[in-house]
CSV table of C-alpha atoms in Angstrom, one decimal:
chain,number,residue,atom,x,y,z
A,1,UNK,CA,72.3,42.0,77.0
A,2,UNK,CA,72.9,42.1,73.6
A,3,UNK,CA,73.1,44.9,70.2
A,4,UNK,CA,72.8,44.5,66.8
A,5,UNK,CA,74.9,46.6,64.2
A,6,UNK,CA,74.9,47.7,60.7
A,7,UNK,CA,78.1,45.8,60.2
A,8,UNK,CA,75.8,42.5,60.8
A,9,UNK,CA,77.3,41.2,63.9
A,10,UNK,CA,75.3,40.7,67.2
A,11,UNK,CA,77.7,41.2,70.5
A,12,UNK,CA,76.3,39.7,73.9
A,13,UNK,CA,77.8,41.3,76.5
A,14,UNK,CA,77.5,40.6,80.6
A,15,UNK,CA,76.7,43.5,82.7
A,16,UNK,CA,77.6,41.6,86.0
A,17,UNK,CA,81.8,42.8,85.3
A,18,UNK,CA,82.9,44.5,88.3
A,19,UNK,CA,84.3,47.9,87.0
A,20,UNK,CA,83.1,50.5,84.1
A,21,UNK,CA,86.3,49.0,82.0
A,22,UNK,CA,85.2,46.0,81.7
A,23,UNK,CA,81.8,47.1,80.6
A,24,UNK,CA,83.1,48.9,78.1
A,25,UNK,CA,85.9,46.6,76.8
A,26,UNK,CA,84.4,42.9,77.5
A,27,UNK,CA,82.6,40.8,75.3
A,28,UNK,CA,81.4,38.0,76.0
A,29,UNK,CA,80.0,36.4,72.8
A,30,UNK,CA,80.1,37.5,69.1
A,31,UNK,CA,78.1,36.4,66.3
A,32,UNK,CA,80.1,37.9,63.0
A,33,UNK,CA,77.6,37.9,59.9
A,34,UNK,CA,74.4,36.9,61.6
A,35,UNK,CA,72.2,38.3,58.6
A,36,UNK,CA,73.8,38.3,55.2
A,37,UNK,CA,72.5,40.6,52.8
A,38,UNK,CA,70.3,40.6,49.3
A,39,UNK,CA,67.4,43.3,50.2
A,40,UNK,CA,66.6,47.0,50.8
A,41,UNK,CA,69.2,48.6,52.9
A,42,UNK,CA,68.9,50.4,56.5
A,43,UNK,CA,68.5,54.1,56.2
A,44,UNK,CA,72.5,55.3,57.7
A,45,UNK,CA,70.4,59.0,58.2
A,46,UNK,CA,67.5,60.2,59.4
A,47,UNK,CA,65.3,62.1,57.0
A,48,UNK,CA,65.2,66.1,56.9
A,49,UNK,CA,63.1,67.9,59.0
A,50,UNK,CA,60.2,69.2,56.8
A,51,UNK,CA,60.4,66.3,54.4
A,52,UNK,CA,57.5,64.2,54.8
A,53,UNK,CA,58.4,60.9,52.4
A,54,UNK,CA,57.7,58.2,54.3
A,55,UNK,CA,60.8,56.1,53.7
A,56,UNK,CA,64.3,57.8,54.7
A,57,UNK,CA,66.8,57.6,51.8
A,58,UNK,CA,69.6,55.2,52.1
A,59,UNK,CA,72.9,55.8,51.9
A,60,UNK,CA,75.2,54.2,48.9
A,61,UNK,CA,77.1,52.5,51.2
A,62,UNK,CA,74.4,51.3,53.3
A,63,UNK,CA,74.5,48.3,54.7
A,64,UNK,CA,71.7,45.3,54.0
A,65,UNK,CA,73.4,42.9,56.3
A,66,UNK,CA,72.7,44.8,59.1
A,67,UNK,CA,71.1,43.2,62.2
A,68,UNK,CA,67.1,45.1,62.9
A,69,UNK,CA,65.5,43.0,65.8
A,70,UNK,CA,67.1,41.6,69.0
A,71,UNK,CA,64.9,39.6,71.8
A,72,UNK,CA,65.5,37.5,74.3
A,73,UNK,CA,63.2,34.4,74.3
A,74,UNK,CA,64.9,33.3,77.8
A,75,UNK,CA,68.5,33.0,79.1
A,76,UNK,CA,70.2,30.9,76.5
A,77,UNK,CA,68.0,31.8,73.2
A,78,UNK,CA,68.5,35.2,71.3
A,79,UNK,CA,66.2,35.6,68.4
A,80,UNK,CA,67.2,38.4,65.7
A,81,UNK,CA,66.0,39.3,62.3
A,82,UNK,CA,67.9,41.4,59.6
A,83,UNK,CA,66.7,43.7,56.3
A,84,UNK,CA,67.8,41.2,53.6
A,85,UNK,CA,67.9,37.8,54.1
A,86,UNK,CA,64.0,37.6,55.4
A,87,UNK,CA,64.9,34.9,57.9
A,88,UNK,CA,64.3,35.2,61.6
A,89,UNK,CA,67.1,33.1,63.6
A,90,UNK,CA,67.1,32.2,67.1
A,91,UNK,CA,71.1,31.4,68.4
A,92,UNK,CA,72.1,29.2,71.2
A,93,UNK,CA,73.9,31.5,73.6
A,94,UNK,CA,75.5,28.8,75.3
A,95,UNK,CA,77.8,28.3,72.3
A,96,UNK,CA,81.0,30.4,71.4
A,97,UNK,CA,80.4,32.0,68.5
A,98,UNK,CA,84.0,34.7,68.7
A,99,UNK,CA,86.3,32.3,67.4
A,100,UNK,CA,84.5,30.9,64.4
A,101,UNK,CA,86.1,31.2,61.3
A,102,UNK,CA,83.2,30.1,59.2
A,103,UNK,CA,79.1,31.6,59.2
A,104,UNK,CA,77.8,30.8,62.5
A,105,UNK,CA,74.6,28.7,62.4
A,106,UNK,CA,71.8,29.5,64.0
A,107,UNK,CA,69.5,26.9,66.5
A,108,UNK,CA,66.3,27.7,64.4
A,109,UNK,CA,66.1,29.6,61.4
A,110,UNK,CA,62.2,31.0,60.4
A,111,UNK,CA,62.1,31.9,56.8
A,112,UNK,CA,60.1,34.7,55.5
A,113,UNK,CA,56.2,33.4,55.1
A,114,UNK,CA,55.1,35.7,52.4
A,115,UNK,CA,55.5,36.3,48.7
A,116,UNK,CA,56.4,40.2,48.8
A,117,UNK,CA,60.5,40.6,47.5
A,118,UNK,CA,60.0,43.3,50.5
A,119,UNK,CA,60.8,40.4,52.9
A,120,UNK,CA,63.0,42.3,55.6
A,121,UNK,CA,62.0,42.5,59.1
A,122,UNK,CA,62.3,46.1,61.2
A,123,UNK,CA,61.4,44.6,64.5
A,124,UNK,CA,60.8,41.2,67.0
A,125,UNK,CA,58.3,41.2,70.2
A,126,UNK,CA,58.5,38.2,72.5
A,127,UNK,CA,55.4,37.8,75.0
A,128,UNK,CA,55.5,36.8,78.5
A,129,UNK,CA,55.3,33.3,78.1
A,130,UNK,CA,58.4,32.8,76.0
A,131,UNK,CA,56.1,31.0,72.9
A,132,UNK,CA,54.5,33.8,70.4
A,133,UNK,CA,56.9,35.4,68.5
A,134,UNK,CA,55.9,39.2,67.0
A,135,UNK,CA,57.7,39.9,63.8
A,136,UNK,CA,57.0,43.2,62.0
A,137,UNK,CA,57.7,42.7,58.0
A,138,UNK,CA,58.2,45.8,55.5
A,139,UNK,CA,55.9,43.8,53.1
A,140,UNK,CA,53.5,46.0,55.9
A,141,UNK,CA,52.4,42.6,57.8
A,142,UNK,CA,53.1,41.4,61.1
A,143,UNK,CA,53.8,37.6,61.9
A,144,UNK,CA,53.1,35.7,64.6
A,145,UNK,CA,55.2,32.8,65.1
A,146,UNK,CA,55.0,29.9,67.6
A,147,UNK,CA,58.5,29.5,69.1
A,148,UNK,CA,57.8,27.2,71.6
A,149,UNK,CA,58.0,24.8,68.5
A,150,UNK,CA,59.7,27.0,66.1
A,151,UNK,CA,57.6,26.4,63.6
A,152,UNK,CA,57.7,27.9,60.2
A,153,UNK,CA,54.0,28.9,59.7
A,154,UNK,CA,52.8,31.8,61.0
A,155,UNK,CA,49.9,31.4,64.1
A,156,UNK,CA,48.6,34.8,62.7
A,157,UNK,CA,49.6,37.4,60.3
A,158,UNK,CA,48.3,41.2,61.0
A,159,UNK,CA,47.6,43.6,58.5
A,160,UNK,CA,46.5,47.1,57.9
A,161,UNK,CA,49.6,49.3,59.2
A,162,UNK,CA,52.4,50.5,56.5
A,163,UNK,CA,55.8,49.5,57.4
A,164,UNK,CA,57.7,51.3,54.9
A,165,UNK,CA,61.1,52.0,56.6
A,166,UNK,CA,62.8,49.9,59.3
A,167,UNK,CA,62.4,52.5,61.9
A,168,UNK,CA,58.8,51.3,62.6
A,169,UNK,CA,58.5,49.5,65.7
A,170,UNK,CA,55.8,47.1,67.3
A,171,UNK,CA,55.4,45.9,71.1
A,172,UNK,CA,52.9,43.9,73.2
A,173,UNK,CA,50.1,45.5,76.0
A,174,UNK,CA,51.5,44.9,79.5
A,175,UNK,CA,48.6,41.9,79.6
A,176,UNK,CA,49.6,40.6,76.0
A,177,UNK,CA,46.1,40.6,74.8
A,178,UNK,CA,46.6,43.8,72.6
A,179,UNK,CA,49.3,44.4,69.4
A,180,UNK,CA,50.3,48.4,69.2
A,181,UNK,CA,52.4,49.2,65.8
A,182,UNK,CA,53.9,52.3,64.5
A,183,UNK,CA,52.6,52.7,60.5
A,184,UNK,CA,54.3,54.8,57.5
A,185,UNK,CA,50.9,56.2,56.9
A,186,UNK,CA,51.3,58.6,60.2
A,187,UNK,CA,49.0,56.3,62.3
A,188,UNK,CA,49.3,53.5,65.0
A,189,UNK,CA,47.3,50.8,64.7
A,190,UNK,CA,46.3,48.2,68.0
A,191,UNK,CA,45.1,44.9,67.0
A,192,UNK,CA,43.4,42.0,69.6
A,193,UNK,CA,46.5,39.7,69.4
A,194,UNK,CA,43.5,36.8,68.3
A,195,UNK,CA,42.3,38.6,65.4
A,196,UNK,CA,44.4,40.2,62.1
A,197,UNK,CA,41.8,42.9,61.8
A,198,UNK,CA,43.2,46.1,63.2
A,199,UNK,CA,40.8,46.7,66.4
A,200,UNK,CA,41.7,50.9,66.5
A,201,UNK,CA,43.4,53.2,64.8
A,202,UNK,CA,45.4,55.9,66.3
A,203,UNK,CA,46.0,59.6,64.7
A,204,UNK,CA,47.3,63.0,64.8
A,205,UNK,CA,50.9,62.6,63.7
A,206,UNK,CA,52.0,64.3,60.8
A,207,UNK,CA,54.8,62.0,59.8
A,208,UNK,CA,55.4,58.1,60.3
A,209,UNK,CA,54.9,56.8,63.5
A,210,UNK,CA,58.0,55.1,64.4
A,211,UNK,CA,58.3,54.5,68.2
A,212,UNK,CA,55.4,52.6,70.3
A,213,UNK,CA,54.8,51.6,73.8
A,214,UNK,CA,52.5,50.6,76.7
A,215,UNK,CA,52.3,52.5,80.1
A,216,UNK,CA,53.3,49.8,82.2
A,217,UNK,CA,50.9,50.3,85.0
A,218,UNK,CA,47.3,50.0,84.2
A,219,UNK,CA,44.6,52.6,84.7
A,220,UNK,CA,43.5,51.8,88.2
A,221,UNK,CA,39.7,53.2,87.1
A,222,UNK,CA,38.6,50.8,84.3
A,223,UNK,CA,41.4,48.5,84.0
A,224,UNK,CA,42.7,49.6,80.4
A,225,UNK,CA,45.8,49.2,78.5
A,226,UNK,CA,47.3,52.7,77.9
A,227,UNK,CA,49.0,53.4,74.5
A,228,UNK,CA,51.7,55.9,73.9
A,229,UNK,CA,52.9,56.6,70.0
A,230,UNK,CA,55.7,58.8,68.9
């Protein structure tokens, strides 16, 4: 599994080690400075209860080189994003990045396809086939890319949600036909993956919707997908 931090590093760990001490201490690979800064910072603390501001205020020393999204395309390729550089990167995990003395070079780069200065990405999702990547962006769009070819042009750009903080996440339904995202306007949005316009809007929360998920088992009565939002 992999973790990304506010220090800009990606750490890959192997859980097949034989003891708890090894799990804690062993690092299989480390990609240092995976995403350089240049954009808005990621907030270090959540907003206080009762504050209705959609976007948490970042700390003065908050890093804009954080790693805000990670997803495996396959066993050998890890895809990452950050808040400032506007670049989605695919890393070849067969390489050892730990001992590098210079900036690591990704296998593939996908630059930001929009025109806004808010080009940071908050979340990455890969479909079951490993060929489509859904990237949530601070410009309030979700970009779908073909990562079978790593084309720099998005296949679809989904609009409607308000992505104004790095807490906003998205996910795909179990059948891969629907995209679900939280939003800073206290709603959640659902798209058919073939249509950039929202299919449905979910309401009821009084603060921004940050975490979303689909029930892993389809309803036995109608075969439909069940969305879970918090």
